């Protein structure tokens, strides 16, 4: 339950010299309402921050904020950071959310949280950690965003009060810092209080609050007049000015110290005269520091032990637990509690349950730090046992174990490991890492060491992959490891090596383990990992030999288990890269998918499922690729994997849209993917993918300057990763250089790309059209070489068999050939691209053909091509290409006509009929006769079908089955 924020002074005590802060509070509360004085307004939330050293009255301001919000009928949620609870993941978040959901049973929680139940339930402490997939921190933070947004919407207006933010746990702070800017769009006011000098880096945004639209209010010490008012309220108006001035000087204007001193002055019936000054000084010294400890000692040994136990427990102190830790009976605990209440050390906790809390954090800190180290360690050890015995869970006990010396306790190791599992399922890998490191130091039993190191490696993977490598190499050196566990360790090791740009090591480790494995299934699994990581190496010495081995192995596999399917998927990708006939490539891909390929298998990764999906894109069936991506990303999101997985998924979904010619959608998707990658630690590969695809998309849209800014921002082109990235970074950068009019630099870069790809026998221009860019770069300085490269690209594209690749290569050949032969090549390029779903490439080819026809004086044919190209460019969102088409029309003395129709993804009745007859095996002449069209008209209809559905003729039958029919 959340702990209500206490007002340490009587309710009728006014807040002195806080007029500015209270005005800001009232203004913020007014902004939450939808009407003011009967006039409707748009509710506006935001952030209000109060800062200052300890004792400046921050908690009193938050208490006043609570009272004023409740007076206006607002929902109030609250939480408070604790010095001893900083290591408990999502401790602050749980304080805030649990009371709001406390009245719901499990069915109600499932209904309220929906698909987020399994992702955030553990982080919120609402459900026991499941045994399945571990969500990543980004997924959990997204879920918390959703939960808080829904609470703010369903219980509007809402005020969220967060005290002692400097002591909040890292996980809560990280989430809150990212969520806070959204409050302005909700009827939600977030009010925070913290000590600025103790604010951790995760909450730095609250320190300046510049990004959050406000600046913190720094609470100043009270003036001498204000302290005099506090003193006279207790001792009477006759208190002398000199006495009050001395009180101000000795308290430094601290509201906490001034109030506590004045209360003690009243208890001693002092009158505030010069004669009372010595006594006043003694009372002031006893408010905090050594004086407080000396005053505590006078209350008796039993009371001191109880206070020590309470300080060890931290917040929401259970009297029974404190008594057990202090090793005193119930009667003695009750007496100690009463003494500490009277001495204004402890107070009753607010909220449900009979709990205690320290009157002020300063008191708790002073008492805790006064405990001698050996006794403090013993108390924490007793606290760990007491907490476990009380059924409060391993996480609550483990935070005490972190404070005690290592003793080789098996029970402690078990507790720490269980707490780490809970932290991982809560999306808190850093907390899990701390706990597992401590468990390793205990140390564990020899037979548990390898498993513990594996758990530690998994916890550090998202935080520090290099540490993961170290832990796993150490674990693999342990004797007698279970084969299944060893296989999991090896996969995680290869994954960590790959994520740290050490692809060669990853491939070598997998190959060595495959040779070592005795079990056939595990050997297959290791072989699959070897082939996958080898495929993503840029420095593989003999990729041809590896491809042949993979082909021989794949041809013997029926695809019965996941290991075989992953190998078949790897084979499909390799065959595509090598430019083998696409029928063969698709056959391998379909065989790999027959039993399913999970995107979220923790010990297999999603590289192969993603590659298999993209095979369909390169083979002119992007709709199938999109369907596989949609299922895979939904699987990732359902497991809470919303970090680098989601970033790459969004990015590559955008790439598929780019290949289809939906450039505006592609740009939005890739920008979203890049945004996710930018805020996820360890998502550097996803950044590389996103930047390259976004540059390509911007160039296709004619936004060269924006593409250059993006490249410069990320230093794209300066550094080449050791992993294979697609589209190939050097080829993309060369495209940017060509667009900027720098063909010589582009030619040098592309020549190097060609040499690298030739060495690997990766010859598919559908994957990397380096020869097309090189032909363009050489067209003026070395036209013969340009033609040779373009002609070779056409041959390779025909060997692969995808119409989009053939048409794109023919277009490049036409551009560098010119003359009558060039016109023929242009026509063939258009014909090929009309048989593909590549709308942007078709528009390019049409404009290129039209421009060539215009130069040759064939204006009627040129007008038709240019107009079709202009229409296609506009529908694709290719502003640069559309502008070129208009220039070509104008140069030829032609005037662009209005667009004939708006682009839609829905088939017309005529298009559907043409598609169904084609699938039925009818020739174009028969279809033309049935629809009363020319054969050219039928080809144009089918071209529109391919673009809208996202497939070529080979995939048309399957795509039509799920594609919606036109409305009657």
GROMACS .gro file of C-alpha atoms in nm, residues 621 623 912 915-916 918-921 945-946 949 951-963 965:
model
   26
  621UNK     CA    1   0.591  -1.087  -5.215
  623UNK     CA    2   0.252  -0.856  -4.843
  912UNK     CA    3  -1.046  -0.813  -5.892
  915UNK     CA    4  -0.674  -1.091  -6.100
  916UNK     CA    5  -0.908  -1.387  -6.052
  918UNK     CA    6  -0.526  -1.453  -6.431
  919UNK     CA    7  -0.504  -1.685  -6.130
  920UNK     CA    8  -0.744  -1.915  -6.312
  921UNK     CA    9  -0.492  -1.950  -6.595
  945UNK     CA   10  -0.332  -0.524  -5.854
  946UNK     CA   11   0.028  -0.624  -5.780
  949UNK     CA   12  -0.197  -0.635  -5.290
  951UNK     CA   13   0.275  -0.944  -5.453
  952UNK     CA   14   0.370  -1.060  -5.797
  953UNK     CA   15   0.190  -1.318  -6.013
  954UNK     CA   16   0.345  -1.612  -5.825
  955UNK     CA   17   0.192  -1.506  -5.496
  956UNK     CA   18  -0.131  -1.368  -5.636
  957UNK     CA   19  -0.353  -1.670  -5.570
  958UNK     CA   20  -0.263  -1.692  -5.201
  959UNK     CA   21  -0.283  -1.315  -5.153
  960UNK     CA   22  -0.629  -1.292  -5.309
  961UNK     CA   23  -0.769  -1.538  -5.058
  962UNK     CA   24  -0.717  -1.298  -4.768
  963UNK     CA   25  -0.750  -0.969  -4.954
  965UNK     CA   26  -1.330  -0.795  -5.186
   0.00000   0.00000   0.00000
